[in-house]
Structure formats: structure tokens, C-alpha cells
mmCIF file of C-alpha atoms and ligand atoms in Angstrom:
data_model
loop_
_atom_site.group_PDB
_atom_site.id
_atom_site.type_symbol
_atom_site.label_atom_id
_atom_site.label_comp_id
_atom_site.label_asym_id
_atom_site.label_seq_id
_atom_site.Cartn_x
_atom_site.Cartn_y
_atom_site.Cartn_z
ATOM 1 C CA UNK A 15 -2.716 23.341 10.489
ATOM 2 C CA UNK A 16 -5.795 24.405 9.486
ATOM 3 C CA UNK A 17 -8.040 22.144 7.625
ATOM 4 C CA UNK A 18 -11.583 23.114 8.434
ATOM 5 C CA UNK A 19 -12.937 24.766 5.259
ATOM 6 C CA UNK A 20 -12.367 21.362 3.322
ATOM 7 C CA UNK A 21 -12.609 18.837 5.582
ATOM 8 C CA UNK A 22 -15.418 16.529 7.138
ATOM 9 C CA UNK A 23 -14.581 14.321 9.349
ATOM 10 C CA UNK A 24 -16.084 10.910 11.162
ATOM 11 C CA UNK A 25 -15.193 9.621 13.358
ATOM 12 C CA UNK A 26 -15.025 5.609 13.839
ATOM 13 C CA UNK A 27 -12.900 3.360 16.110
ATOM 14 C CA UNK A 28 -12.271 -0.023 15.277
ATOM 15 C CA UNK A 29 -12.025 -2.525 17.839
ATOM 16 C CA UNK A 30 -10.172 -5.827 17.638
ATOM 17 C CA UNK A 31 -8.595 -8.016 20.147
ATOM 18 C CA UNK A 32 -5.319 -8.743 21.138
ATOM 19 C CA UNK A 33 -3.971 -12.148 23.248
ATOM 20 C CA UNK A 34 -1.286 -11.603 25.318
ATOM 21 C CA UNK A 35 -0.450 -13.870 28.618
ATOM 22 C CA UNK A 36 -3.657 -15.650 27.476
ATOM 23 C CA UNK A 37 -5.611 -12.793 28.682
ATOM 24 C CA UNK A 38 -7.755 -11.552 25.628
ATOM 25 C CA UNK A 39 -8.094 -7.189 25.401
ATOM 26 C CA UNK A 40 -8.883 -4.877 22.796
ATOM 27 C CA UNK A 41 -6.316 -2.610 21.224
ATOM 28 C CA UNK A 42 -8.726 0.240 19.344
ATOM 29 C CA UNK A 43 -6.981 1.944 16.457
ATOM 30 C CA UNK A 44 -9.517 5.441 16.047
ATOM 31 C CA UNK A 45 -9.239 6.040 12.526
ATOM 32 C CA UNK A 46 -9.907 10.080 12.330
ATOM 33 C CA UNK A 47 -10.950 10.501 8.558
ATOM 34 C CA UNK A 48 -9.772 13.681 7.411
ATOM 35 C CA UNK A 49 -12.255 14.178 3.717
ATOM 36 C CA UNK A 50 -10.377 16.934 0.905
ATOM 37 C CA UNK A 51 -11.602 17.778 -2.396
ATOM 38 C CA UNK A 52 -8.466 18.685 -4.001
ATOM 39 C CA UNK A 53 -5.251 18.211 -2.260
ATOM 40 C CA UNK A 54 -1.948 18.533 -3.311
ATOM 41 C CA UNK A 55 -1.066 15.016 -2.279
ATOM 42 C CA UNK A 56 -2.371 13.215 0.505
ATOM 43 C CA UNK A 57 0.806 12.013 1.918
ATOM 44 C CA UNK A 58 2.569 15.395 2.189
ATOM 45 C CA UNK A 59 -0.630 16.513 3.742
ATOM 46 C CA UNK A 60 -0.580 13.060 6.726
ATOM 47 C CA UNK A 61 3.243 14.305 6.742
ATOM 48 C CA UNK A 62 2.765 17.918 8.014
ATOM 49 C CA UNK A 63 -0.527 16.325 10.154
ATOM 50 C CA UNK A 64 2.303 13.488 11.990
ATOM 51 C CA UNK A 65 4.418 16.525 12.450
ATOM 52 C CA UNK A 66 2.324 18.688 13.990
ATOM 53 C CA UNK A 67 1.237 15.885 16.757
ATOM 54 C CA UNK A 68 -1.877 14.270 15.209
ATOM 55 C CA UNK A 69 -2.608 10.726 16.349
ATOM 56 C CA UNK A 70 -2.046 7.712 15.049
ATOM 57 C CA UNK A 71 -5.209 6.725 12.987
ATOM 58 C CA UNK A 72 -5.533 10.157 11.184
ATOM 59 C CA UNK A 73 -6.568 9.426 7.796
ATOM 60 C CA UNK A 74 -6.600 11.474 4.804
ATOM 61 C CA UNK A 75 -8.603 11.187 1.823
ATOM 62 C CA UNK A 76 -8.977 13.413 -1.420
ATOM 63 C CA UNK A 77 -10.814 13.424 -4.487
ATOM 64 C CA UNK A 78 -8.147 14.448 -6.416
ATOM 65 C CA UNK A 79 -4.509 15.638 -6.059
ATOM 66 C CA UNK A 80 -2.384 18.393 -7.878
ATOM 67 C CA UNK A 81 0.941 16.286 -6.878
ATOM 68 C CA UNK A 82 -0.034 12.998 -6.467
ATOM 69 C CA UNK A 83 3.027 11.023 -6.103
ATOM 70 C CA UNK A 84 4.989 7.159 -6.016
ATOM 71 C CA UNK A 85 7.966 6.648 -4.998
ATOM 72 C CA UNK A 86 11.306 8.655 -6.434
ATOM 73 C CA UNK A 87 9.155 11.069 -7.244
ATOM 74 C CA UNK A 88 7.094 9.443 -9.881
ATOM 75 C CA UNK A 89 3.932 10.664 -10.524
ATOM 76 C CA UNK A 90 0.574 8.706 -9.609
ATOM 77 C CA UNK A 91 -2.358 9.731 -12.071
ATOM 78 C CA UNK A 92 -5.696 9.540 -10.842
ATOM 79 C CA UNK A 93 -8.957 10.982 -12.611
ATOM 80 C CA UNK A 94 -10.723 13.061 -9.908
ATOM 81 C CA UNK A 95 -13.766 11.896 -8.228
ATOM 82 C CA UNK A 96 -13.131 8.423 -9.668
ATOM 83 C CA UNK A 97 -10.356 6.422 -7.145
ATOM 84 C CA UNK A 98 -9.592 6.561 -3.771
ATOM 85 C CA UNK A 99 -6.372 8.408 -2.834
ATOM 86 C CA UNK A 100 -5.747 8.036 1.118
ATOM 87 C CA UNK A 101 -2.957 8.357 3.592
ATOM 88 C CA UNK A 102 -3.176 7.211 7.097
ATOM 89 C CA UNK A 103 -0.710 8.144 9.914
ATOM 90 C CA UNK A 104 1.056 5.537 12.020
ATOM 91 C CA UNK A 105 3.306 5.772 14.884
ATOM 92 C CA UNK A 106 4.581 2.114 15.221
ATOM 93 C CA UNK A 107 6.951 2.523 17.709
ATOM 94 C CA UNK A 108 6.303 -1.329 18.374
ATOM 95 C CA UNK A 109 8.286 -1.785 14.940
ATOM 96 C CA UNK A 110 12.326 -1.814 14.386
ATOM 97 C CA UNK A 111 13.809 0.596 11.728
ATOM 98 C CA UNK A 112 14.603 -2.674 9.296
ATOM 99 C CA UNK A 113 10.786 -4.223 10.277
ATOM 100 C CA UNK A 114 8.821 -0.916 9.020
ATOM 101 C CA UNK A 115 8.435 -2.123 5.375
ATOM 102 C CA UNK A 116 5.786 -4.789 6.778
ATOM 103 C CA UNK A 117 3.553 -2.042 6.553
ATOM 104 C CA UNK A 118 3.523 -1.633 3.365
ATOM 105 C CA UNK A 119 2.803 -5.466 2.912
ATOM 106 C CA UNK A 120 -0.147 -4.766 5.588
ATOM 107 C CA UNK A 121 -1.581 -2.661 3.318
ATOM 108 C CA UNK A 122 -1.382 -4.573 0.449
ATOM 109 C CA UNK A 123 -3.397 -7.471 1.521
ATOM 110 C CA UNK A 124 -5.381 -4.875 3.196
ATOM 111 C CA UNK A 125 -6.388 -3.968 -0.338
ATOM 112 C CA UNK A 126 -6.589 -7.348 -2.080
ATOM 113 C CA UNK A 127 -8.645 -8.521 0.893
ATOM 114 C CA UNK A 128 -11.115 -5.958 0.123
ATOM 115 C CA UNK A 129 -11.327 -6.185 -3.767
ATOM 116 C CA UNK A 130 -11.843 -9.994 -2.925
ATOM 117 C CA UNK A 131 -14.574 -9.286 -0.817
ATOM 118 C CA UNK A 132 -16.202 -6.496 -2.435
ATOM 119 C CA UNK A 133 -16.049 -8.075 -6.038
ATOM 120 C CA UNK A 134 -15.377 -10.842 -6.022
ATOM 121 C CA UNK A 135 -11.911 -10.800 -8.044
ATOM 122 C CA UNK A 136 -8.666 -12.472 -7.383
ATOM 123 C CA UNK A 137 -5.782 -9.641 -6.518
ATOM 124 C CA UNK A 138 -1.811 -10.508 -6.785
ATOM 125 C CA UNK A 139 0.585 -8.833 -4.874
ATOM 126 C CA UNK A 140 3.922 -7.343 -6.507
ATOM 127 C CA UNK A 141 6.862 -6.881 -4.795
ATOM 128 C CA UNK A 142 7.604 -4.577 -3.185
ATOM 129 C CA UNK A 143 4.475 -2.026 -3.111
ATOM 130 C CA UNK A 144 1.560 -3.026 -5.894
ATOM 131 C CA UNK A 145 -1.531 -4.413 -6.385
ATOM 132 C CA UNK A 146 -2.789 -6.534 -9.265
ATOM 133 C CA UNK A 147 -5.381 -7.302 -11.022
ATOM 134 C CA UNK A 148 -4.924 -9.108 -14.559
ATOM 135 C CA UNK A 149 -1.554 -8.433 -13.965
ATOM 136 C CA UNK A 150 -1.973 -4.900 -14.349
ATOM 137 C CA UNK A 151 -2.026 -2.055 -11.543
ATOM 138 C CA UNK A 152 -4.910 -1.556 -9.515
ATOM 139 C CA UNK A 153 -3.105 -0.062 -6.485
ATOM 140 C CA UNK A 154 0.347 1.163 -5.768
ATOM 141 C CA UNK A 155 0.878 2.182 -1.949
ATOM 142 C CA UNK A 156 3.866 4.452 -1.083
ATOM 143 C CA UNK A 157 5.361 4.129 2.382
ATOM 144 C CA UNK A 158 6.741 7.546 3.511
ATOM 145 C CA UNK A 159 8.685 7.717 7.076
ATOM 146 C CA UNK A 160 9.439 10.482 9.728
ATOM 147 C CA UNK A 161 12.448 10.421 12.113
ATOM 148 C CA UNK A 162 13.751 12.460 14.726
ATOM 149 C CA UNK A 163 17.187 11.942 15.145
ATOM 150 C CA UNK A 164 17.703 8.556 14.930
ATOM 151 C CA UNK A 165 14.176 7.321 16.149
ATOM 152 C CA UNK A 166 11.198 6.922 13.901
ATOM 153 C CA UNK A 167 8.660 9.443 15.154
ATOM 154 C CA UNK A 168 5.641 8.659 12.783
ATOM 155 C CA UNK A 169 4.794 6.753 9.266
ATOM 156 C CA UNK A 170 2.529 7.814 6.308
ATOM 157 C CA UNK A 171 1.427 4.991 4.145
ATOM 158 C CA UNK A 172 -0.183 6.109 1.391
ATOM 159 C CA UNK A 173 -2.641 4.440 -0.772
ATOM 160 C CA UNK A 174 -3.838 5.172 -5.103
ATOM 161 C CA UNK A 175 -6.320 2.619 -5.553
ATOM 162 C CA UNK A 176 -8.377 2.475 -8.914
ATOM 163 C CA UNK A 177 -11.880 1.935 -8.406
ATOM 164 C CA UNK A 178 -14.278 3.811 -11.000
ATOM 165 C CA UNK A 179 -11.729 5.242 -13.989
ATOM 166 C CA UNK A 180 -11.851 3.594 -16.982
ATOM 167 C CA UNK A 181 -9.441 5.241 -18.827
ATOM 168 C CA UNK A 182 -6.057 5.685 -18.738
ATOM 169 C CA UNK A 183 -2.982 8.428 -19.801
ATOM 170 C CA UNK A 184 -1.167 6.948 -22.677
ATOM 171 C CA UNK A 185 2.251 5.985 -20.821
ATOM 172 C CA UNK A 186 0.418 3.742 -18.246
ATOM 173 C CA UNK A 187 -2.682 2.503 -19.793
ATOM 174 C CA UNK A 188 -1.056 -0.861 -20.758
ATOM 175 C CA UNK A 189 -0.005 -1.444 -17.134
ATOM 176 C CA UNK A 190 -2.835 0.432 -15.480
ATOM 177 C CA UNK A 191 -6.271 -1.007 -14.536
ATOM 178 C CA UNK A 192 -9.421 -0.237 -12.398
ATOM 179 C CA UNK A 193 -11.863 -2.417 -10.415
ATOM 180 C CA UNK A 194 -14.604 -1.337 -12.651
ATOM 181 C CA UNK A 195 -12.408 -2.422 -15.738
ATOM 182 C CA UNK A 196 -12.167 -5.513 -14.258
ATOM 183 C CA UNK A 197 -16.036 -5.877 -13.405
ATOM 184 C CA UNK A 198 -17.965 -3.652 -15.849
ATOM 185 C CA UNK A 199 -19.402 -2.301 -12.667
ATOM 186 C CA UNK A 200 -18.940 1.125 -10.648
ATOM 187 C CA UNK A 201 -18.117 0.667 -6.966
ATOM 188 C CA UNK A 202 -18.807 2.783 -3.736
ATOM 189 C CA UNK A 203 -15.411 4.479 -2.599
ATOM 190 C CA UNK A 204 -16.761 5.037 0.944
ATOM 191 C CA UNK A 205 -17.709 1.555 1.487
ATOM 192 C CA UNK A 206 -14.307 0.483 0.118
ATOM 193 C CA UNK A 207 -12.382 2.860 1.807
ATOM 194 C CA UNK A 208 -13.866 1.454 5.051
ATOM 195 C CA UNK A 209 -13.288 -2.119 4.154
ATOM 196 C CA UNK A 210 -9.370 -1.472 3.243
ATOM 197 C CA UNK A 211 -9.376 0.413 6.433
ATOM 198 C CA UNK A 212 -10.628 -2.315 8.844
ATOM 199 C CA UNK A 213 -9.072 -4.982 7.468
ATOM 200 C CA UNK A 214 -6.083 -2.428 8.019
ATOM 201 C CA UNK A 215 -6.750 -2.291 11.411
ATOM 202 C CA UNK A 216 -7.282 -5.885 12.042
ATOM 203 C CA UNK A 217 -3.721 -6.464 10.179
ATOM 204 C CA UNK A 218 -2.196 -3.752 12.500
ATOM 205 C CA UNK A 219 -3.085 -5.457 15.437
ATOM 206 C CA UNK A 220 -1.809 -8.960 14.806
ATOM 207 C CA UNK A 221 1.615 -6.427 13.827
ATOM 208 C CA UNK A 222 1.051 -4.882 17.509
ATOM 209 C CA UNK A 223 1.284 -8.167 19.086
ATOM 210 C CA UNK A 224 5.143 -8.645 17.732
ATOM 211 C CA UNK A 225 4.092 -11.201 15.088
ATOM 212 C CA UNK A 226 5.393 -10.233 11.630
ATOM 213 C CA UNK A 227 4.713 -13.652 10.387
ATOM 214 C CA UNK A 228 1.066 -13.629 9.472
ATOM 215 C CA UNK A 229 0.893 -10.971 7.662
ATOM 216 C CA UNK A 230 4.277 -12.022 5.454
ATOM 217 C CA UNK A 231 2.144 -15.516 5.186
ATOM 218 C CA UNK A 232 -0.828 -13.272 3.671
ATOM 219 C CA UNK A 233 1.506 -11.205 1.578
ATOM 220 C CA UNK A 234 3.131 -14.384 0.128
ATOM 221 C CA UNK A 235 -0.256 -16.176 -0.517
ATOM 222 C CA UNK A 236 -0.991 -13.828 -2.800
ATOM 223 C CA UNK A 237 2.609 -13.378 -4.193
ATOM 224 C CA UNK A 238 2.449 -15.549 -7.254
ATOM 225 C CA UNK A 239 5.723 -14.465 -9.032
ATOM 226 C CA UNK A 240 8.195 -16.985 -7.224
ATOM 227 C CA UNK A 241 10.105 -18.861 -10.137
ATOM 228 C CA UNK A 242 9.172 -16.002 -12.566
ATOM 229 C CA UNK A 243 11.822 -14.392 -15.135
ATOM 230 C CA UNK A 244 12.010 -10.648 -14.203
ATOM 231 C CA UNK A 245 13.932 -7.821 -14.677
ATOM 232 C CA UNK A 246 14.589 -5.881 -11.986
ATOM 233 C CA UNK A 247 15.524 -2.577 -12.343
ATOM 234 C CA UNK A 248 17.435 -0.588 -9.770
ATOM 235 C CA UNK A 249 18.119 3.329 -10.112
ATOM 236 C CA UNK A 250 19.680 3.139 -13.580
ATOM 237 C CA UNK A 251 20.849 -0.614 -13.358
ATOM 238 C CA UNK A 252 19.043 -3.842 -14.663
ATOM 239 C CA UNK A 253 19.077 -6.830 -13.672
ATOM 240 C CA UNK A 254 17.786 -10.176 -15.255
ATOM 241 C CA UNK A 255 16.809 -13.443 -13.116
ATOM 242 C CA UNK A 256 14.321 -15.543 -11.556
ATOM 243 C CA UNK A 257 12.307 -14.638 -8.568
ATOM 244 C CA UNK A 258 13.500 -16.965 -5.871
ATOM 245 C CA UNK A 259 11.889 -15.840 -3.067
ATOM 246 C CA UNK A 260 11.183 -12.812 -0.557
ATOM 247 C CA UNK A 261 12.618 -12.848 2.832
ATOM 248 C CA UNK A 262 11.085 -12.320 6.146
ATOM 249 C CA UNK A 263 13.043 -8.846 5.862
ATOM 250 C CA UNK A 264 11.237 -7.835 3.064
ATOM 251 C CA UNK A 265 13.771 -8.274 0.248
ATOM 252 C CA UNK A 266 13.317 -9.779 -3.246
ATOM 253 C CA UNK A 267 16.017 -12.891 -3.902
ATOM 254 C CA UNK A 268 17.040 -12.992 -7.557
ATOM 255 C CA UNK A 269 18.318 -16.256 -8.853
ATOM 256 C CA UNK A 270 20.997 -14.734 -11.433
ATOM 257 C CA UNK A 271 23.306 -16.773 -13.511
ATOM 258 C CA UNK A 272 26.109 -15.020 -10.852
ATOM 259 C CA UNK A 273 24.429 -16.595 -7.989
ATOM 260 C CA UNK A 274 21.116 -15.598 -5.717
ATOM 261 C CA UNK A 275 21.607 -12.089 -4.886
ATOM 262 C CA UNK A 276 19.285 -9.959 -2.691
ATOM 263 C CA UNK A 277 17.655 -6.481 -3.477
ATOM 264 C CA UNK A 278 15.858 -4.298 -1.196
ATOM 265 C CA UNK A 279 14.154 -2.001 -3.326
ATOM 266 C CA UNK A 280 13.920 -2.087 -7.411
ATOM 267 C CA UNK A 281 11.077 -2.481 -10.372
ATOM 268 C CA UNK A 282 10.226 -5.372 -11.570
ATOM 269 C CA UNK A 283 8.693 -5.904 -14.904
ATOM 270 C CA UNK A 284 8.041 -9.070 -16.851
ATOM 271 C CA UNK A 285 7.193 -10.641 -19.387
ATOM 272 C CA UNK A 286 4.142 -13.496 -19.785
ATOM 273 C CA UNK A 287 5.875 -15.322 -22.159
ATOM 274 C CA UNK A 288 8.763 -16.363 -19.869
ATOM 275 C CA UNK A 289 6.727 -17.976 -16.462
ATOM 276 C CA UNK A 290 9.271 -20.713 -15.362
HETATM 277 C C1 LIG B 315 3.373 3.681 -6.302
HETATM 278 O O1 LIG B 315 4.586 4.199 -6.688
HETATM 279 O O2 LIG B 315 2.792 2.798 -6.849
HETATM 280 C C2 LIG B 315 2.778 4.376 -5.084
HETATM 281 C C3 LIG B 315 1.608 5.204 -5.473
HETATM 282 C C4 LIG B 315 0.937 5.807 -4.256
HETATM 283 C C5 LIG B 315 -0.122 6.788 -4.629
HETATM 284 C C6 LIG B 315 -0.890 7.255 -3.436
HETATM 285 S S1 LIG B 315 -2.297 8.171 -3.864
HETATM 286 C C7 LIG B 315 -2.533 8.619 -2.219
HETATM 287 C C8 LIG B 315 -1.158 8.910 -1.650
HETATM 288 N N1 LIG B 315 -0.779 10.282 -1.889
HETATM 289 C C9 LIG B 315 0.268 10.381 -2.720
HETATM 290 O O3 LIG B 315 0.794 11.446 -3.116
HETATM 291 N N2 LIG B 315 0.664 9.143 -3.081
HETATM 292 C C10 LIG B 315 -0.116 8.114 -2.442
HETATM 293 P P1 LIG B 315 5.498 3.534 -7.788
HETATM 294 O O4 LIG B 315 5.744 2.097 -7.478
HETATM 295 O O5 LIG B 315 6.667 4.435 -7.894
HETATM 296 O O6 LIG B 315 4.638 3.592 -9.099
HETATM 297 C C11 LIG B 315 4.436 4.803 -9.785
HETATM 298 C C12 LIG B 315 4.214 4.432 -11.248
HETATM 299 O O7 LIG B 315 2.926 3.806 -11.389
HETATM 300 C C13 LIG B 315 4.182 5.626 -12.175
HETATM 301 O O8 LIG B 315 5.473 5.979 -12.593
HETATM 302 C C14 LIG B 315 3.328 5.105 -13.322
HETATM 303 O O9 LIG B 315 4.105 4.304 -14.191
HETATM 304 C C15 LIG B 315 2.353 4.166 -12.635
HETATM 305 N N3 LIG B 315 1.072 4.817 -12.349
HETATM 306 C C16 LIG B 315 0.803 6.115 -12.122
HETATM 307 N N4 LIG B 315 -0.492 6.295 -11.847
HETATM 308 C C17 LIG B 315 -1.075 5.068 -11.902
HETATM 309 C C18 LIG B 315 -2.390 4.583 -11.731
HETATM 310 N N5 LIG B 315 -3.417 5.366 -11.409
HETATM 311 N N6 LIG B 315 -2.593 3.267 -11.862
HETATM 312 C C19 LIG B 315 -1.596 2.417 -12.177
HETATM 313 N N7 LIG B 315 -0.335 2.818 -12.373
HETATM 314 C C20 LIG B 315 -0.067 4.125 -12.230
#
């Protein structure tokens, strides 16, 4: 594919070690940033990029997208030249089919980590793919995967992360938020970008090394819903309960009046008024 007109890219590898038989080495994930000014979406573009061979570390990053999107097809809104809108291409081979969701957890903290660091502000994670801050969205991520055949060839995790727009469409702007809404100050998308990215990295690594379990611990720090009353809505179905828990697999535990019952993928909303 040809991406020259639009694209600058730099080049930057981040190092970070790995242990393994007590001998200490670095695993260096190259993060190649691919830089658009309007896209159609980022992922489709990381997509087409995984298919056509591109490495593991290729990033993409627009100003703004035509077709940005969340998952089933919902639409992610993002005022152009304001947020940062990124995909980057993994090939974690190291990862079974039912572990690849971790990722998306990865990136999450990734994120929170960063708008911790940068401002100073305290992020909660919400399962199975958002970021919050005030209890409203600052960040969705959408997880997209490739197989051939049976095997997973490569993974696009895209990331929407509000940094600078403080104003929302209509139909979200009671659930939407931005870092600068939060702060009353404007932020530097490169220098977040980069932060989200190495803390990425570092999280990737620890992933590498065939432990899921820090990265879950992280997630679940920052998880504050357990013993919540939620509903949990699931294609066209709802369901209420109480958050019980979420499993090293990934999946939200409901406590129902039927019994605990586990979901792999869903909404959640909620209401303040009902904490347990
Ligand atoms: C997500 O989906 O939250 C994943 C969003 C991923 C967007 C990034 S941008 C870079 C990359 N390229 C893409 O094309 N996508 C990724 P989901 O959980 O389905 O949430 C989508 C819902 O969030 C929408 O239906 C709206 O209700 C809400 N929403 C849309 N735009 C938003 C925004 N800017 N901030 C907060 N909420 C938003």
C-alpha cells in the first residue's frame, strides 16, 4: 500500500527487559509511527498494513477519521485535530486464541497509566474496553483480529482517546468526556501518544514473558465496579445484577437473582444511585 503522500514517520524502538532462566535480555518492540491527516479509520487502515506483511509495532495515527468506528459497528466521534485516534499492529503469536482479549486490558491501563502521569487524574477501567474519567468516557479501545485459517496471523488494537475536545454530539455528551474537561487545560497529543505507547510496550513485554497475571492485577486495580448494580446489555437482551467479579479469562460475573452467570462480551451501564 501506498502511504507516502500523507504519512511521516519516526521511528523509535523501545527497549525493556525480559527475565527468563534468570538471565536478564531485552525484547525491543520498534514502534513504526505511521502520521495521517484524515483517514478513514485507523484500524481498517493497521488491518490492510498486518495484511500486507508490516511488522509488529506499526502504528497508525490520524487527525481525524471519515469512519471512525467501536465495536458492532458503532460509530466513535472525534473532533479533528483535537484527540488521538491510533491503531497499532500486533502479532502475538505468544498468546492463545481465548488469552487475546488481555490486550485490550494492556491497553487500558496503558492509557490510565498515562492520564495519571500526565495530569495528574485518577482513571477507572470499564469492563470490557473503556476508560473513565468521572465516570464518563475518556477512551474506548477496539480490539480487531486477523486469522488465517484457524491461526491468528496479526491483531489491531485500536485506540479513541479524548484529549483536547470540549464538546460533545448530543447522543454522547452525557457519557462522553475529555482530559481537558477534566483539567481546564489543553494537552500535547505527541507527548501522550508516546507515553500510552511505552507504557504499552513495557505492558507487552511482561505479556511476552507468559505472565497474564500482572497486567489482570493492573486492570483490576483500577476496576472499581465489583459489587455494583449494572445492567448489562447483550445484542438485544438485558440483563440486571451485581458485578461479582472478572475472571482471569476476561469475562464479567453477574450476580443475578438466577444465580452468578458469566458474560463474555455486553454493555454495561449504571446507575450512581444504586453502588452496593
Ligand atoms: C469503543 O467502542 O469504545 C471503541 C472505540 C475505538 C475508537 C478508536 S479511534 C482509533 C481506532 N480507529 C477506529 O476506527 N476505531 C479505533 P464501543 O465500546 O462500541 O463504544 C462506542 C460508543 O461510544 C458509541 O456508540 C458512542 O455511544 C460512544 N462514543 C462515540 N464516540 C465517543 C467519544 N469520542 N467519547 C466517548 N464516547 C464515545
Amino acid at each position: 500500500m501506498n502511504v507516502s503522500p500523507v504519512f511521516q514517520a519516526i521511528i523509535m524502538g523501545l527497549t525493556f527487559p525480559l527475565r527468563c532462566f534468570g538471565v536478564k535480555f531485552s525484547y525491543t518492540l520498534n514502534y513504526d509511527i505511521y502520521r495521517f491527516g484524515k483517514i478513514d479509520s485507523t484500524n481498517t487502515r493497521a488491518l490492510k498494513l498486518g495484511d500486507e506483511g508490516f511488522p509488529e509495532g506499526t502504528v497508525v495515527v490520524a487527525d481525524e477519521q471519515d469512519s471512525g468506528r467501536g465495536r458492532f459497528g458503532r460509530k466513535w466521534e472525534a473532533e479533528p485535530l483535537s484527540n488521538l485516534l491510533f491503531s497499532i499492529l500486533l502479532r502475538p503469536g505468544f498468546l492463545k486464541r481465548d488469552e487475546v482479549f488481555i490486550l485490550t486490558f494492556a491497553a487500558a491501563v496503558a492509557v490510565a497509566e498515562a492520564l495519571e502521569k500526565t495530569a495528574g487524574v485518577a482513571a477507572e477501567l470499564k469492563w470490557p474496553n473503556d476508560v473513565l474519567l468521572d465516570s464518563k468516557k475518556v477512551c474506548g479501545i477496539l480490539l480487531e483480529s486477523s486469522f488465517e485459517g484457524n491461526s491468528l496471523s496479526h491483531v489491531v488494537l485500536g485506540i479513541g482517546l479524548n484529549v483536547n475536545q470540549t464538546a460533545f454530539p448530543e447522543e454522547i455528551k452525557e457519557r462522553a468526556t475529555s482530559l481537558a474537561l477534566v483539567t481546564a487545560r489543553k494537552f500535547d497529543r505527541d507527548e501522550l501518544l508516546l507515553m500510552v505507547l511505552g507504557n504499552f510496550a513495557s505492558l507487552y513485554g511482561t505479556l511476552m514473558s507468559g505472565d497474564l497475571y500482572p497486567v489482570m492485577k493492573k486492570w483490576r486495580e483500577r476496576m472499581r465496579m465489583i459489587g455494583r448494580k449494572v445492567t448489562l446489555t447483550v445484542a438485544d437482551k438485558t440483563f440486571e445484577g451485581v458485578i461479582d467479579d472478572v475472571t482471569d479469562d476476561g469475562s464479567l460475573v453477574l450476580r443475578m437473582p438466577s444465580g452468578l452467570r458469566k458474560f463474555t462480551a455486553g454493555e454495561i451501564s449504571f446507575s450512581y444511585s444504586n453502588i452496593m
